[in-house]
CSV table of C-alpha atoms in Angstrom, one decimal:
chain,number,residue,atom,x,y,z
W,16,UNK,CA,-34.9,-16.5,-3.4
W,17,UNK,CA,-33.5,-13.1,-4.5
W,18,UNK,CA,-35.6,-11.3,-2.0
W,19,UNK,CA,-34.5,-13.6,0.8
W,20,UNK,CA,-30.9,-13.1,-0.3
W,21,UNK,CA,-31.3,-9.3,-0.1
W,22,UNK,CA,-32.8,-9.6,3.3
W,23,UNK,CA,-30.1,-12.1,4.4
W,24,UNK,CA,-27.2,-9.8,3.5
W,25,UNK,CA,-28.7,-6.6,4.8
W,26,UNK,CA,-29.7,-8.3,8.0
W,27,UNK,CA,-26.3,-9.9,8.3
W,28,UNK,CA,-24.8,-6.4,7.8
W,29,UNK,CA,-27.0,-4.8,10.4
W,30,UNK,CA,-26.3,-7.7,12.9
W,31,UNK,CA,-22.5,-7.5,12.3
W,32,UNK,CA,-22.4,-3.8,12.7
W,33,UNK,CA,-24.3,-4.2,16.1
W,34,UNK,CA,-21.5,-6.6,17.0
W,35,UNK,CA,-18.9,-4.0,16.0
W,36,UNK,CA,-20.6,-1.5,18.1
W,37,UNK,CA,-20.4,-3.8,21.1
W,38,UNK,CA,-16.8,-4.4,20.5
W,39,UNK,CA,-16.2,-0.6,19.9
W,40,UNK,CA,-18.0,0.6,23.0
W,41,UNK,CA,-17.0,-2.1,25.3
W,42,UNK,CA,-14.1,-0.1,26.9
W,43,UNK,CA,-16.3,2.8,27.8
W,44,UNK,CA,-19.5,1.0,28.6
W,45,UNK,CA,-20.2,0.0,32.2
W,46,UNK,CA,-23.3,-2.0,30.9
W,47,UNK,CA,-21.0,-4.7,29.5
W,48,UNK,CA,-20.3,-6.0,33.1
W,49,UNK,CA,-24.1,-5.7,34.0
W,50,UNK,CA,-25.1,-7.7,30.9
W,51,UNK,CA,-22.3,-10.1,30.4
W,52,UNK,CA,-20.7,-10.5,33.8
W,53,UNK,CA,-17.0,-10.1,34.4
W,54,UNK,CA,-16.0,-13.1,32.4
W,55,UNK,CA,-18.1,-12.0,29.5
W,56,UNK,CA,-16.9,-8.4,29.6
W,57,UNK,CA,-13.2,-9.7,29.7
W,58,UNK,CA,-14.0,-11.9,26.6
W,59,UNK,CA,-15.5,-9.0,24.8
W,60,UNK,CA,-12.5,-6.8,25.5
W,61,UNK,CA,-10.2,-9.6,24.4
W,62,UNK,CA,-12.2,-9.9,21.0
W,63,UNK,CA,-12.4,-6.1,20.5
W,64,UNK,CA,-9.3,-6.4,18.2
W,65,UNK,CA,-11.5,-7.9,15.5
W,66,UNK,CA,-13.8,-4.9,15.4
W,67,UNK,CA,-12.3,-3.4,12.2
W,68,UNK,CA,-12.6,-6.7,10.4
W,69,UNK,CA,-16.3,-6.9,11.5
W,70,UNK,CA,-16.8,-3.4,10.1
W,71,UNK,CA,-15.1,-4.4,6.9
W,72,UNK,CA,-17.4,-7.4,6.6
W,73,UNK,CA,-20.4,-5.2,7.0
W,74,UNK,CA,-19.2,-3.1,4.1
W,75,UNK,CA,-18.7,-6.3,1.9
W,76,UNK,CA,-22.3,-7.4,2.8
W,77,UNK,CA,-23.7,-4.2,1.9
W,78,UNK,CA,-21.7,-4.3,-1.4
W,79,UNK,CA,-23.4,-7.7,-2.1
W,80,UNK,CA,-26.7,-6.3,-1.3
W,81,UNK,CA,-26.3,-3.4,-3.7
W,82,UNK,CA,-25.0,-5.8,-6.3
W,83,UNK,CA,-28.2,-7.8,-5.9
W,84,UNK,CA,-30.5,-4.9,-6.3
W,85,UNK,CA,-28.6,-3.0,-9.0
W,86,UNK,CA,-27.4,-5.8,-11.2
W,87,UNK,CA,-28.8,-6.0,-14.6
W,88,UNK,CA,-31.8,-8.4,-14.5
W,89,UNK,CA,-31.5,-11.6,-16.6
W,90,UNK,CA,-33.8,-11.4,-19.5
W,91,UNK,CA,-35.4,-14.7,-18.7
W,92,UNK,CA,-36.2,-13.7,-15.2
W,93,UNK,CA,-39.4,-12.1,-14.4
W,94,UNK,CA,-38.8,-8.5,-13.2
W,95,UNK,CA,-41.3,-6.9,-10.8
W,96,UNK,CA,-40.5,-3.1,-10.7
W,97,UNK,CA,-42.3,-2.7,-7.5
W,98,UNK,CA,-40.4,-5.5,-5.8
W,99,UNK,CA,-37.2,-4.1,-7.1
W,100,UNK,CA,-37.9,-0.7,-5.8
W,101,UNK,CA,-38.6,-2.2,-2.4
W,102,UNK,CA,-35.5,-4.1,-2.3
W,103,UNK,CA,-33.5,-1.0,-3.3
W,104,UNK,CA,-35.1,0.9,-0.5
W,105,UNK,CA,-34.3,-1.9,1.9
W,106,UNK,CA,-30.7,-2.0,1.0
W,107,UNK,CA,-30.3,1.8,1.1
W,108,UNK,CA,-32.1,1.9,4.6
W,109,UNK,CA,-29.7,-0.8,5.8
W,110,UNK,CA,-26.8,1.0,4.4
W,111,UNK,CA,-27.6,4.2,6.3
W,112,UNK,CA,-28.2,2.2,9.5
W,113,UNK,CA,-25.0,0.2,9.1
W,114,UNK,CA,-22.8,3.1,8.3
W,115,UNK,CA,-24.1,5.1,11.2
W,116,UNK,CA,-23.5,2.2,13.6
W,117,UNK,CA,-20.1,1.5,12.1
W,118,UNK,CA,-19.0,5.2,12.7
W,119,UNK,CA,-20.5,5.1,16.1
W,120,UNK,CA,-18.5,2.0,16.9
W,121,UNK,CA,-15.3,3.9,16.3
W,122,UNK,CA,-16.3,6.9,18.2
W,123,UNK,CA,-15.2,5.9,21.7
W,124,UNK,CA,-11.6,5.7,20.4
W,125,UNK,CA,-11.7,9.4,20.0
W,126,UNK,CA,-13.4,10.2,23.3
W,127,UNK,CA,-10.7,8.7,25.8
V,5,UNK,CA,-22.1,-14.4,-8.4
V,6,UNK,CA,-25.4,-16.1,-9.1
V,7,UNK,CA,-28.0,-17.0,-6.7
V,8,UNK,CA,-28.1,-20.5,-8.2
V,9,UNK,CA,-24.8,-21.1,-6.5
V,10,UNK,CA,-25.7,-20.0,-3.1
V,11,UNK,CA,-29.2,-21.2,-2.4
V,12,UNK,CA,-29.2,-20.7,1.3
V,13,UNK,CA,-26.1,-18.9,2.6
V,14,UNK,CA,-27.4,-15.4,2.5
V,15,UNK,CA,-30.6,-16.3,4.4
V,16,UNK,CA,-28.6,-18.2,7.1
V,17,UNK,CA,-26.1,-15.5,7.4
V,18,UNK,CA,-28.3,-13.4,9.6
V,19,UNK,CA,-28.9,-16.4,11.8
V,20,UNK,CA,-25.1,-17.1,12.1
V,21,UNK,CA,-24.4,-13.4,13.0
V,22,UNK,CA,-27.2,-13.5,15.5
V,23,UNK,CA,-25.9,-16.7,16.9
V,24,UNK,CA,-22.5,-15.4,17.4
V,25,UNK,CA,-23.8,-12.1,18.9
V,26,UNK,CA,-26.0,-14.0,21.2
V,27,UNK,CA,-23.1,-16.3,22.3
V,28,UNK,CA,-21.0,-13.4,23.0
V,29,UNK,CA,-23.7,-11.3,24.7
V,30,UNK,CA,-25.2,-14.0,26.8
V,31,UNK,CA,-23.6,-17.3,26.7
V,32,UNK,CA,-20.3,-16.2,27.8
V,33,UNK,CA,-21.6,-14.0,30.5
V,34,UNK,CA,-21.0,-14.8,34.1
V,35,UNK,CA,-23.5,-12.9,36.0
V,36,UNK,CA,-24.0,-15.7,38.5
V,37,UNK,CA,-20.4,-15.9,39.2
V,38,UNK,CA,-20.0,-12.2,39.5
V,39,UNK,CA,-22.7,-12.0,42.1
V,40,UNK,CA,-21.5,-15.1,44.2
V,41,UNK,CA,-17.9,-14.1,44.4
V,42,UNK,CA,-16.6,-14.2,47.9
V,43,UNK,CA,-15.7,-10.7,48.8
V,44,UNK,CA,-12.6,-11.9,50.5
V,45,UNK,CA,-10.5,-9.1,49.2
V,46,UNK,CA,-10.5,-6.3,51.7
V,47,UNK,CA,-11.0,-2.9,50.1
V,48,UNK,CA,-9.5,0.1,51.7
V,49,UNK,CA,-10.6,3.6,50.9
V,50,UNK,CA,-7.8,6.1,49.9
V,51,UNK,CA,-7.8,9.3,51.6
V,52,UNK,CA,-6.8,12.7,50.1
V,53,UNK,CA,-3.1,11.9,51.1
V,54,UNK,CA,-3.2,8.6,49.3
V,55,UNK,CA,-3.1,6.7,52.6
V,56,UNK,CA,-2.8,3.8,53.4
V,57,UNK,CA,-1.3,3.1,49.9
V,58,UNK,CA,1.7,5.3,50.6
V,59,UNK,CA,2.5,3.7,53.9
V,60,UNK,CA,1.9,0.2,52.4
V,61,UNK,CA,4.2,1.0,49.5
V,62,UNK,CA,7.0,2.3,51.7
V,63,UNK,CA,6.6,-0.6,54.2
V,64,UNK,CA,7.0,-3.1,51.5
V,65,UNK,CA,10.4,-1.6,50.3
V,66,UNK,CA,12.6,-4.5,49.3
V,67,UNK,CA,9.8,-6.0,47.3
V,68,UNK,CA,9.2,-5.6,43.5
V,69,UNK,CA,5.8,-3.6,43.6
V,70,UNK,CA,3.1,-3.3,41.0
V,71,UNK,CA,0.5,-0.5,41.1
V,72,UNK,CA,-2.4,-1.1,38.8
V,73,UNK,CA,-5.1,1.7,38.2
V,74,UNK,CA,-8.4,0.4,37.0
V,75,UNK,CA,-12.1,1.0,36.9
V,76,UNK,CA,-13.7,-2.1,38.3
V,77,UNK,CA,-16.4,-1.9,35.7
V,78,UNK,CA,-14.3,-1.1,32.6
V,79,UNK,CA,-14.1,-4.2,30.3
V,80,UNK,CA,-10.6,-3.2,29.1
V,81,UNK,CA,-9.4,-2.8,32.7
V,82,UNK,CA,-10.9,-6.1,33.7
V,83,UNK,CA,-9.1,-7.7,30.7
V,84,UNK,CA,-5.9,-6.1,31.9
V,85,UNK,CA,-6.5,-7.7,35.4
V,86,UNK,CA,-7.3,-10.9,33.9
V,87,UNK,CA,-4.0,-10.9,31.9
V,88,UNK,CA,-2.1,-9.9,35.0
V,89,UNK,CA,-3.6,-12.8,36.8
V,90,UNK,CA,-3.1,-15.3,34.0
V,91,UNK,CA,0.2,-14.1,32.4
V,92,UNK,CA,2.0,-12.4,35.3
V,93,UNK,CA,1.0,-13.4,38.8
V,94,UNK,CA,0.1,-17.0,38.2
V,95,UNK,CA,3.4,-17.7,36.5
V,96,UNK,CA,5.5,-16.2,39.2
V,97,UNK,CA,7.5,-18.7,41.4
V,98,UNK,CA,6.1,-19.4,44.9
V,99,UNK,CA,7.5,-16.9,47.3
V,100,UNK,CA,8.4,-14.2,44.9
V,101,UNK,CA,9.3,-11.0,46.5
V,102,UNK,CA,6.5,-9.0,44.9
V,103,UNK,CA,3.5,-6.9,46.1
V,104,UNK,CA,0.5,-5.8,44.1
V,105,UNK,CA,-1.6,-2.7,44.8
V,106,UNK,CA,-4.8,-2.2,42.9
V,107,UNK,CA,-6.2,1.2,42.9
V,108,UNK,CA,-9.9,1.2,41.7
V,109,UNK,CA,-11.3,4.5,40.4
V,110,UNK,CA,-14.8,5.4,39.3
V,111,UNK,CA,-14.0,6.5,35.7
V,112,UNK,CA,-17.0,5.0,33.8
V,113,UNK,CA,-19.2,4.3,36.9
V,114,UNK,CA,-17.4,1.5,38.8
V,115,UNK,CA,-18.1,1.4,42.4
V,116,UNK,CA,-16.8,-0.1,45.5
V,117,UNK,CA,-19.2,-3.0,45.2
V,118,UNK,CA,-17.7,-4.1,41.9
V,119,UNK,CA,-14.2,-4.5,43.3
V,120,UNK,CA,-14.5,-8.1,44.7
V,121,UNK,CA,-15.5,-9.4,41.3
V,122,UNK,CA,-12.7,-7.6,39.6
V,123,UNK,CA,-10.2,-8.8,42.3
V,124,UNK,CA,-11.0,-12.4,41.5
V,125,UNK,CA,-9.4,-12.0,38.2
V,126,UNK,CA,-5.9,-11.7,39.7
V,127,UNK,CA,-6.2,-15.2,41.2
V,128,UNK,CA,-4.4,-14.1,44.3
V,129,UNK,CA,-5.3,-12.9,47.7
V,130,UNK,CA,-1.9,-11.2,48.0
V,131,UNK,CA,-3.0,-8.1,46.1
V,132,UNK,CA,-4.3,-5.1,48.2
V,133,UNK,CA,-7.3,-3.3,46.8
V,134,UNK,CA,-7.9,0.5,47.3
V,135,UNK,CA,-11.0,2.4,46.4
V,136,UNK,CA,-10.4,6.1,45.4
V,137,UNK,CA,-14.0,7.5,45.3
V,138,UNK,CA,-12.9,11.0,44.3
V,139,UNK,CA,-10.7,9.8,41.3
V,140,UNK,CA,-8.0,12.2,42.6
V,141,UNK,CA,-5.4,9.6,42.4
V,142,UNK,CA,-5.8,9.2,38.7
V,143,UNK,CA,-5.3,12.9,38.2
V,144,UNK,CA,-2.3,12.9,40.5
V,145,UNK,CA,-0.7,9.9,38.6
V,146,UNK,CA,-1.4,11.6,35.3
V,147,UNK,CA,0.8,14.6,36.3
V,148,UNK,CA,3.5,12.4,37.8
V,149,UNK,CA,3.6,10.3,34.6
V,150,UNK,CA,3.2,13.2,32.2
V,151,UNK,CA,0.3,11.5,30.4
V,152,UNK,CA,-0.5,13.8,27.5
V,153,UNK,CA,-2.6,13.4,24.3
V,154,UNK,CA,-1.2,16.4,22.3
V,155,UNK,CA,-1.2,19.1,25.0
V,156,UNK,CA,-4.1,17.8,26.9
V,157,UNK,CA,-3.7,15.7,30.1
V,158,UNK,CA,-4.9,12.2,30.0
V,159,UNK,CA,-6.5,10.8,33.1
V,160,UNK,CA,-4.4,7.8,34.5
V,161,UNK,CA,-6.4,4.6,34.5
V,162,UNK,CA,-6.1,1.3,32.9
V,163,UNK,CA,-2.4,1.6,33.7
V,164,UNK,CA,0.0,-1.1,35.0
V,165,UNK,CA,3.3,0.0,36.7
V,166,UNK,CA,6.4,-1.8,38.0
V,167,UNK,CA,8.4,-0.3,40.9
V,168,UNK,CA,11.8,-1.7,41.7
V,169,UNK,CA,12.6,-2.8,45.3
V,170,UNK,CA,14.5,0.4,46.2
V,171,UNK,CA,11.7,2.8,45.1
V,172,UNK,CA,10.5,5.0,48.0
V,173,UNK,CA,7.4,7.2,48.1
V,174,UNK,CA,9.1,10.2,50.0
V,175,UNK,CA,7.4,13.2,48.5
V,176,UNK,CA,3.7,14.1,48.3
V,177,UNK,CA,3.3,12.5,44.8
V,178,UNK,CA,4.1,8.8,44.0
V,179,UNK,CA,7.5,8.0,42.6
V,180,UNK,CA,8.0,7.4,38.9
V,181,UNK,CA,7.7,3.6,38.1
V,182,UNK,CA,10.6,1.8,36.3
V,183,UNK,CA,8.2,0.5,33.7
V,184,UNK,CA,4.6,1.0,32.8
V,185,UNK,CA,2.0,-0.3,30.3
V,186,UNK,CA,-1.4,1.0,29.5
V,187,UNK,CA,-4.6,0.5,27.4
V,188,UNK,CA,-5.3,4.1,26.7
V,189,UNK,CA,-5.7,5.3,23.2
V,190,UNK,CA,-3.9,8.5,22.2
V,191,UNK,CA,-0.7,8.1,24.2
V,192,UNK,CA,2.8,8.0,22.7
V,193,UNK,CA,3.3,4.4,22.3
V,194,UNK,CA,7.1,4.7,22.4
V,195,UNK,CA,7.2,6.4,25.7
V,196,UNK,CA,4.2,4.4,27.0
V,197,UNK,CA,4.0,0.9,25.6
V,198,UNK,CA,0.5,-0.5,25.2
V,199,UNK,CA,-0.6,-3.4,27.3
V,200,UNK,CA,0.9,-6.8,26.6
V,201,UNK,CA,0.6,-9.3,29.5
V,202,UNK,CA,3.3,-11.5,28.4
V,203,UNK,CA,5.7,-8.6,27.9
V,204,UNK,CA,4.8,-7.2,31.3
V,205,UNK,CA,5.6,-10.6,32.8
V,206,UNK,CA,9.0,-10.6,31.3
V,207,UNK,CA,9.6,-7.1,32.8
V,208,UNK,CA,8.4,-8.2,36.1
V,209,UNK,CA,10.8,-11.3,36.0
V,210,UNK,CA,13.7,-9.1,34.9
V,211,UNK,CA,13.0,-6.7,37.8
V,212,UNK,CA,12.7,-9.6,40.3
V,213,UNK,CA,15.9,-11.1,38.9
V,214,UNK,CA,17.8,-7.8,39.3
V,215,UNK,CA,17.2,-7.8,43.0
């Protein structure tokens, strides 16, 4: 369960950061109309105001992920050090990806 | 927070996020509609002297006139056009003395072929659409309006302007609008208010009422 929880929050963080990137670059990305059509691009632009909240949610999910892998293990719980190390790598990897995508999602604001 | 109390939410979270993303990125798309739109809106190419927009503008003296500068592939511009159609033009009384000119510019890769789909968002055949392949009109309007970010000029696009009935385009450059809104980051929001369709509609109604 714990492993799946970690995968869930890190996957959720990566997914949400991709959504934030879509919102962030929608104003400068001609692909939006190609991919979504005119109505979809309009909807994306109308929802772009939630981008900062989506980014905040990715940070919260990462925080939960870190809490999972760095919290003190319960004495009764079986602790597998190898598994724990893998989980930490997973969360750190996701954190690097998510932060990079989150930063990229804000970049267009400074380009135009 | 104990995993005991959240037996399934983290695993389903990715699914929820992916579902939302998929809905936005696919389900709400309208590729079919975009390709099937009747290209009824005639598109005229602007020449280096802003013709025929200039002649059209002066011929329509006595009308409130709106000039919109957009890229027909820019989602923010399309959102502006959709708001203009929904919040402004659709709410005007029948027979309102208003003319709409939309100048399309290739800022992020938009082309003449993209104009009919963008034009549909205005829900009116009364608007006239112009294609400015060189993008010179945006540079010209940037100078006319004094669009600056710090000391750097800001190219004029995603801009929505109101001209009163007595405005005349007598010089080489277009006249100053009585009101404008935009969706460009970095501009002084006091001088250039950011786009708000409902507020823009109020300004249009005020200008019409002042006739």
